[in-house]
């Protein structure tokens, strides 16, 4: 039984684009690249479905909204941990000889 292989996005795009060119059949490409024809069809479909997104205006990744309450609680927790760390480091100094 063959081990499952993971292909990077560049490889998938290259194979899908060659499929779109139509110079060779999917079977020929499958043999050349060593992948199953079904995978090539899936990559081609994904390329066609996602191609419109490349040309959309303002297609930058959305910035995650920051919840101010969460930020305040995280800063408070950081403060508590900093105080505890400082306290413990002062208490351990007599034991370490520093």
Short mmCIF file of N, CA, C and O in Angstrom, two decimals:
data_model
loop_
_atom_site.label_atom_id
_atom_site.label_comp_id
_atom_site.label_asym_id
_atom_site.label_seq_id
_atom_site.Cartn_x
_atom_site.Cartn_y
_atom_site.Cartn_z
N UNK A 1 0.84 -1.17 0.00
CA UNK A 1 0.00 0.00 0.00
C UNK A 1 0.89 1.24 0.00
O UNK A 1 1.84 1.33 0.76
N UNK A 2 0.56 2.21 -0.86
CA UNK A 2 1.37 3.42 -0.96
C UNK A 2 1.11 4.35 0.22
O UNK A 2 0.00 4.41 0.74
N UNK A 3 2.14 5.08 0.59
CA UNK A 3 2.02 6.05 1.66
C UNK A 3 1.42 7.34 1.09
O UNK A 3 1.73 7.74 -0.03
N UNK A 4 0.54 7.97 1.85
CA UNK A 4 -0.10 9.20 1.41
C UNK A 4 0.92 10.31 1.31
O UNK A 4 1.75 10.49 2.19
N UNK A 5 0.85 11.08 0.20
CA UNK A 5 1.78 12.18 -0.01
C UNK A 5 1.02 13.50 0.06
O UNK A 5 -0.12 13.59 -0.37
N UNK A 6 1.68 14.51 0.59
CA UNK A 6 1.13 15.85 0.63
C UNK A 6 1.87 16.71 -0.38
O UNK A 6 3.09 16.78 -0.35
N UNK A 7 1.13 17.35 -1.26
CA UNK A 7 1.73 18.21 -2.28
C UNK A 7 1.53 19.66 -1.87
O UNK A 7 0.48 20.03 -1.36
N UNK A 8 2.53 20.48 -2.14
CA UNK A 8 2.42 21.90 -1.80
C UNK A 8 1.52 22.61 -2.81
O UNK A 8 1.19 22.08 -3.87
N UNK A 9 1.11 23.82 -2.44
CA UNK A 9 0.17 24.58 -3.26
C UNK A 9 0.75 24.90 -4.63
O UNK A 9 0.01 24.90 -5.63
N UNK A 10 2.03 25.16 -4.71
CA UNK A 10 2.66 25.46 -5.99
C UNK A 10 2.57 24.30 -6.96
O UNK A 10 2.31 24.47 -8.16
N UNK A 11 2.81 23.10 -6.46
CA UNK A 11 2.72 21.90 -7.30
C UNK A 11 1.30 21.71 -7.82
O UNK A 11 1.08 21.47 -9.01
N UNK A 12 0.33 21.86 -6.92
CA UNK A 12 -1.07 21.69 -7.31
C UNK A 12 -1.46 22.72 -8.37
O UNK A 12 -2.14 22.39 -9.35
N UNK A 13 -1.03 23.96 -8.17
CA UNK A 13 -1.36 25.02 -9.13
C UNK A 13 -0.74 24.74 -10.48
O UNK A 13 -1.38 24.92 -11.52
N UNK A 14 0.50 24.28 -10.49
CA UNK A 14 1.21 24.00 -11.74
C UNK A 14 0.49 22.89 -12.52
O UNK A 14 0.25 23.02 -13.73
N UNK A 15 0.08 21.83 -11.81
CA UNK A 15 -0.61 20.72 -12.47
C UNK A 15 -1.98 21.18 -12.97
O UNK A 15 -2.38 20.87 -14.10
N UNK A 16 -2.70 21.95 -12.15
CA UNK A 16 -4.03 22.42 -12.55
C UNK A 16 -3.94 23.34 -13.77
O UNK A 16 -4.78 23.28 -14.67
N UNK A 17 -2.93 24.20 -13.80
CA UNK A 17 -2.76 25.09 -14.95
C UNK A 17 -2.44 24.32 -16.22
O UNK A 17 -2.91 24.65 -17.30
N UNK A 18 -1.63 23.29 -16.08
CA UNK A 18 -1.32 22.46 -17.26
C UNK A 18 -2.58 21.76 -17.75
O UNK A 18 -2.76 21.57 -18.96
N UNK A 19 -3.45 21.39 -16.83
CA UNK A 19 -4.71 20.77 -17.22
C UNK A 19 -5.56 21.75 -18.01
O UNK A 19 -6.18 21.40 -19.01
N UNK A 20 -5.58 23.01 -17.57
CA UNK A 20 -6.37 24.03 -18.24
C UNK A 20 -5.84 24.34 -19.64
O UNK A 20 -6.61 24.72 -20.53
N UNK A 21 -4.54 24.20 -19.83
CA UNK A 21 -3.96 24.45 -21.16
C UNK A 21 -4.55 23.50 -22.19
O UNK A 21 -4.72 23.87 -23.35
N UNK A 22 -4.82 22.27 -21.79
CA UNK A 22 -5.44 21.31 -22.69
C UNK A 22 -4.49 20.67 -23.69
O UNK A 22 -4.94 20.04 -24.65
N UNK A 23 -3.20 20.85 -23.50
CA UNK A 23 -2.23 20.27 -24.43
C UNK A 23 -2.10 18.76 -24.25
O UNK A 23 -1.77 18.05 -25.19
N UNK A 24 -2.33 18.29 -23.01
CA UNK A 24 -2.25 16.86 -22.72
C UNK A 24 -3.48 16.44 -21.93
O UNK A 24 -4.11 17.27 -21.27
N UNK A 25 -3.79 15.17 -21.96
CA UNK A 25 -4.95 14.67 -21.24
C UNK A 25 -4.63 14.58 -19.75
O UNK A 25 -3.46 14.58 -19.34
N UNK A 26 -5.68 14.47 -18.97
CA UNK A 26 -5.51 14.33 -17.53
C UNK A 26 -4.76 13.04 -17.21
O UNK A 26 -3.92 13.00 -16.31
N UNK A 27 -5.02 12.00 -17.97
CA UNK A 27 -4.32 10.72 -17.76
C UNK A 27 -2.83 10.86 -18.00
O UNK A 27 -2.01 10.31 -17.24
N UNK A 28 -2.46 11.58 -19.03
CA UNK A 28 -1.04 11.79 -19.32
C UNK A 28 -0.37 12.59 -18.20
O UNK A 28 0.74 12.26 -17.77
N UNK A 29 -1.06 13.62 -17.73
CA UNK A 29 -0.51 14.42 -16.63
C UNK A 29 -0.40 13.60 -15.35
O UNK A 29 0.56 13.73 -14.59
N UNK A 30 -1.38 12.74 -15.11
CA UNK A 30 -1.35 11.89 -13.92
C UNK A 30 -0.14 10.97 -13.92
O UNK A 30 0.52 10.79 -12.89
N UNK A 31 0.16 10.42 -15.06
CA UNK A 31 1.32 9.53 -15.17
C UNK A 31 2.61 10.34 -14.99
O UNK A 31 3.52 9.92 -14.27
N UNK A 32 2.67 11.50 -15.63
CA UNK A 32 3.88 12.32 -15.54
C UNK A 32 4.16 12.78 -14.12
O UNK A 32 5.30 12.73 -13.66
N UNK A 33 3.14 13.24 -13.42
CA UNK A 33 3.34 13.79 -12.08
C UNK A 33 3.15 12.77 -10.97
O UNK A 33 3.39 13.06 -9.80
N UNK A 34 2.69 11.58 -11.31
CA UNK A 34 2.55 10.53 -10.31
C UNK A 34 1.42 10.76 -9.33
O UNK A 34 1.54 10.43 -8.15
N UNK A 35 0.32 11.33 -9.80
CA UNK A 35 -0.85 11.54 -8.95
C UNK A 35 -2.07 10.93 -9.64
O UNK A 35 -2.06 10.67 -10.85
N UNK A 36 -3.11 10.71 -8.88
CA UNK A 36 -4.32 10.11 -9.42
C UNK A 36 -5.09 11.15 -10.23
O UNK A 36 -5.14 12.33 -9.85
N UNK A 37 -5.70 10.74 -11.34
CA UNK A 37 -6.46 11.69 -12.15
C UNK A 37 -7.57 12.42 -11.39
O UNK A 37 -7.86 13.58 -11.66
N UNK A 38 -8.17 11.74 -10.42
CA UNK A 38 -9.20 12.39 -9.61
C UNK A 38 -8.65 13.60 -8.87
O UNK A 38 -9.33 14.63 -8.76
N UNK A 39 -7.43 13.48 -8.38
CA UNK A 39 -6.81 14.62 -7.68
C UNK A 39 -6.61 15.79 -8.63
O UNK A 39 -6.83 16.94 -8.26
N UNK A 40 -6.20 15.50 -9.83
CA UNK A 40 -5.99 16.56 -10.81
C UNK A 40 -7.31 17.27 -11.11
O UNK A 40 -7.36 18.50 -11.18
N UNK A 41 -8.38 16.50 -11.24
CA UNK A 41 -9.69 17.11 -11.47
C UNK A 41 -10.11 17.99 -10.29
O UNK A 41 -10.66 19.08 -10.47
N UNK A 42 -9.83 17.55 -9.06
CA UNK A 42 -10.16 18.34 -7.87
C UNK A 42 -9.35 19.62 -7.84
O UNK A 42 -9.87 20.69 -7.51
N UNK A 43 -8.06 19.55 -8.16
CA UNK A 43 -7.21 20.74 -8.15
C UNK A 43 -7.66 21.72 -9.23
O UNK A 43 -7.65 22.93 -9.02
N UNK A 44 -8.05 21.20 -10.39
CA UNK A 44 -8.53 22.05 -11.47
C UNK A 44 -9.80 22.78 -11.04
O UNK A 44 -9.95 23.98 -11.25
N UNK A 45 -10.72 22.06 -10.41
CA UNK A 45 -11.97 22.66 -9.94
C UNK A 45 -11.69 23.72 -8.88
O UNK A 45 -12.28 24.80 -8.91
N UNK A 46 -10.79 23.43 -7.97
CA UNK A 46 -10.44 24.41 -6.93
C UNK A 46 -9.83 25.66 -7.54
O UNK A 46 -10.12 26.78 -7.10
N UNK A 47 -9.00 25.49 -8.56
CA UNK A 47 -8.39 26.63 -9.24
C UNK A 47 -9.45 27.48 -9.91
O UNK A 47 -9.45 28.71 -9.78
N UNK A 48 -10.38 26.85 -10.60
CA UNK A 48 -11.43 27.59 -11.29
C UNK A 48 -12.37 28.28 -10.30
O UNK A 48 -12.80 29.42 -10.53
N UNK A 49 -12.68 27.62 -9.19
CA UNK A 49 -13.56 28.21 -8.19
C UNK A 49 -12.91 29.39 -7.47
O UNK A 49 -13.58 30.36 -7.13
N UNK A 50 -11.61 29.32 -7.25
CA UNK A 50 -10.93 30.36 -6.49
C UNK A 50 -10.28 31.44 -7.32
O UNK A 50 -9.77 32.43 -6.78
N UNK A 51 -10.32 31.30 -8.63
CA UNK A 51 -9.63 32.26 -9.49
C UNK A 51 -10.25 33.65 -9.42
O UNK A 51 -9.54 34.65 -9.51
N UNK A 52 -11.54 33.75 -9.23
CA UNK A 52 -12.20 35.06 -9.18
C UNK A 52 -11.73 35.87 -7.97
O UNK A 52 -11.68 37.10 -8.03
N UNK A 53 -11.36 35.20 -6.91
CA UNK A 53 -10.90 35.89 -5.70
C UNK A 53 -9.61 36.66 -5.91
O UNK A 53 -9.33 37.61 -5.17
N UNK A 54 -8.83 36.29 -6.89
CA UNK A 54 -7.56 36.97 -7.15
C UNK A 54 -7.82 38.39 -7.65
O UNK A 54 -7.08 39.31 -7.33
N UNK A 55 -8.91 38.58 -8.39
CA UNK A 55 -9.16 39.86 -9.03
C UNK A 55 -10.11 40.77 -8.25
O UNK A 55 -10.44 41.85 -8.72
N UNK A 56 -10.57 40.34 -7.09
CA UNK A 56 -11.46 41.17 -6.30
C UNK A 56 -10.68 42.34 -5.71
O UNK A 56 -9.54 42.20 -5.29
N UNK A 57 -11.34 43.49 -5.66
CA UNK A 57 -10.71 44.67 -5.06
C UNK A 57 -10.67 44.51 -3.55
O UNK A 57 -11.60 44.01 -2.95
N UNK A 58 -9.58 44.98 -2.98
CA UNK A 58 -9.45 44.92 -1.52
C UNK A 58 -9.49 43.51 -0.99
O UNK A 58 -10.09 43.25 0.04
N UNK A 59 -8.86 42.61 -1.67
CA UNK A 59 -8.92 41.21 -1.26
C UNK A 59 -7.89 40.86 -0.20
O UNK A 59 -7.53 39.72 -0.04
N UNK A 60 -7.44 41.88 0.54
CA UNK A 60 -6.50 41.60 1.61
C UNK A 60 -7.21 40.84 2.72
O UNK A 60 -8.42 40.94 2.89
N UNK A 61 -6.45 40.12 3.48
CA UNK A 61 -7.02 39.33 4.56
C UNK A 61 -7.67 40.25 5.58
O UNK A 61 -7.11 41.29 5.93
N UNK A 62 -8.85 39.87 6.08
CA UNK A 62 -9.52 40.72 7.05
C UNK A 62 -8.75 40.77 8.37
O UNK A 62 -8.19 39.77 8.82
N UNK A 63 -8.74 41.96 8.95
CA UNK A 63 -8.05 42.14 10.21
C UNK A 63 -8.99 41.68 11.33
O UNK A 63 -10.16 42.06 11.36
N UNK A 64 -8.48 40.87 12.20
CA UNK A 64 -9.30 40.36 13.30
C UNK A 64 -9.67 41.50 14.24
O UNK A 64 -8.83 42.32 14.60
N UNK A 65 -10.94 41.54 14.60
CA UNK A 65 -11.39 42.56 15.53
C UNK A 65 -10.90 42.21 16.93
O UNK A 65 -10.89 41.06 17.33
N UNK A 66 -10.51 43.25 17.66
CA UNK A 66 -9.98 43.05 19.00
C UNK A 66 -11.03 43.47 20.01
O UNK A 66 -11.55 44.59 19.96
N UNK A 67 -11.36 42.56 20.89
CA UNK A 67 -12.32 42.85 21.95
C UNK A 67 -11.57 43.54 23.09
O UNK A 67 -10.65 42.97 23.68
N UNK A 68 -11.96 44.78 23.38
CA UNK A 68 -11.25 45.58 24.39
C UNK A 68 -11.30 44.92 25.77
O UNK A 68 -10.35 44.98 26.53
N UNK A 69 -12.42 44.30 26.10
CA UNK A 69 -12.55 43.65 27.41
C UNK A 69 -11.56 42.49 27.53
O UNK A 69 -10.93 42.30 28.58
N UNK A 70 -11.40 41.73 26.47
CA UNK A 70 -10.45 40.62 26.48
C UNK A 70 -9.03 41.14 26.64
O UNK A 70 -8.23 40.57 27.39
N UNK A 71 -8.71 42.24 25.95
CA UNK A 71 -7.37 42.83 26.05
C UNK A 71 -7.11 43.28 27.49
O UNK A 71 -6.03 43.02 28.04
N UNK A 72 -8.10 43.94 28.09
CA UNK A 72 -7.93 44.40 29.49
C UNK A 72 -7.71 43.22 30.43
O UNK A 72 -6.83 43.27 31.30
N UNK A 73 -8.50 42.14 30.25
CA UNK A 73 -8.35 40.99 31.15
C UNK A 73 -7.00 40.31 30.94
O UNK A 73 -6.37 39.85 31.91
N UNK A 74 -6.52 40.27 29.69
CA UNK A 74 -5.21 39.66 29.44
C UNK A 74 -4.09 40.51 30.02
O UNK A 74 -3.12 39.98 30.58
N UNK A 75 -4.21 41.84 29.92
CA UNK A 75 -3.20 42.70 30.52
C UNK A 75 -3.19 42.55 32.03
O UNK A 75 -2.12 42.54 32.67
N UNK A 76 -4.37 42.41 32.64
CA UNK A 76 -4.45 42.20 34.09
C UNK A 76 -3.77 40.90 34.48
O UNK A 76 -3.03 40.83 35.47
N UNK A 77 -4.01 39.85 33.69
CA UNK A 77 -3.40 38.55 33.98
C UNK A 77 -1.88 38.63 33.85
O UNK A 77 -1.13 38.06 34.66
N UNK A 78 -1.40 39.35 32.82
CA UNK A 78 0.04 39.52 32.64
C UNK A 78 0.62 40.24 33.85
O UNK A 78 1.69 39.87 34.35
N UNK A 79 -0.08 41.26 34.32
CA UNK A 79 0.38 41.99 35.51
C UNK A 79 0.47 41.09 36.73
O UNK A 79 1.45 41.13 37.48
N UNK A 80 -0.56 40.27 36.94
CA UNK A 80 -0.55 39.33 38.07
C UNK A 80 0.63 38.38 37.97
O UNK A 80 1.32 38.12 38.97
N UNK A 81 0.85 37.84 36.80
CA UNK A 81 1.95 36.89 36.63
C UNK A 81 3.31 37.57 36.80
O UNK A 81 4.24 36.96 37.35
N UNK A 82 3.42 38.83 36.36
CA UNK A 82 4.68 39.55 36.53
C UNK A 82 4.96 39.79 38.01
O UNK A 82 6.10 39.63 38.47
N UNK A 83 3.93 40.15 38.78
CA UNK A 83 4.09 40.37 40.22
C UNK A 83 4.48 39.07 40.90
O UNK A 83 5.39 39.03 41.74
N UNK A 84 3.80 37.98 40.55
CA UNK A 84 4.12 36.69 41.15
C UNK A 84 5.53 36.25 40.80
O UNK A 84 6.27 35.75 41.66
N UNK A 85 5.95 36.47 39.57
CA UNK A 85 7.30 36.12 39.14
C UNK A 85 8.34 36.93 39.90
O UNK A 85 9.36 36.39 40.36
N UNK A 86 8.08 38.22 40.04
CA UNK A 86 8.99 39.09 40.78
C UNK A 86 9.10 38.66 42.25
O UNK A 86 10.18 38.59 42.81
N UNK A 87 7.94 38.36 42.87
CA UNK A 87 7.91 37.93 44.25
C UNK A 87 8.71 36.65 44.44
O UNK A 87 9.55 36.53 45.34
N UNK A 88 8.47 35.68 43.56
CA UNK A 88 9.16 34.40 43.69
C UNK A 88 10.66 34.53 43.44
O UNK A 88 11.47 33.88 44.10
N UNK A 89 11.05 35.39 42.50
CA UNK A 89 12.48 35.56 42.23
C UNK A 89 13.18 36.20 43.43
O UNK A 89 14.31 35.86 43.75
N UNK A 90 12.49 37.14 44.14
CA UNK A 90 13.10 37.74 45.34
C UNK A 90 13.18 36.73 46.48
O UNK A 90 14.13 36.74 47.26
N UNK A 91 12.20 35.86 46.60
CA UNK A 91 12.19 34.88 47.68
C UNK A 91 13.23 33.78 47.44
O UNK A 91 13.73 33.18 48.38
N UNK A 92 13.54 33.49 46.20
CA UNK A 92 14.50 32.44 45.89
C UNK A 92 15.96 32.92 45.97
O UNK A 92 16.85 32.10 46.08
N UNK A 93 16.20 34.22 45.96
CA UNK A 93 17.58 34.72 45.98
C UNK A 93 18.36 34.25 47.19
O UNK A 93 19.52 33.86 47.05
N UNK A 94 17.78 34.27 48.40
CA UNK A 94 18.58 33.76 49.54
C UNK A 94 18.98 32.30 49.38
O UNK A 94 20.01 31.88 49.87
N UNK A 95 18.21 31.51 48.71
CA UNK A 95 18.50 30.08 48.54
C UNK A 95 19.55 29.84 47.47
O UNK A 95 20.27 28.85 47.52
N UNK A 96 19.63 30.74 46.49
CA UNK A 96 20.58 30.53 45.41
C UNK A 96 21.92 31.17 45.71
O UNK A 96 22.88 30.94 44.97
N UNK A 97 21.99 32.02 46.73
CA UNK A 97 23.26 32.63 47.09
C UNK A 97 23.58 33.88 46.31
O UNK A 97 24.70 34.33 46.29
N UNK A 98 22.62 34.46 45.65
CA UNK A 98 22.87 35.68 44.86
C UNK A 98 22.44 36.89 45.64
O UNK A 98 21.59 36.98 46.40
#
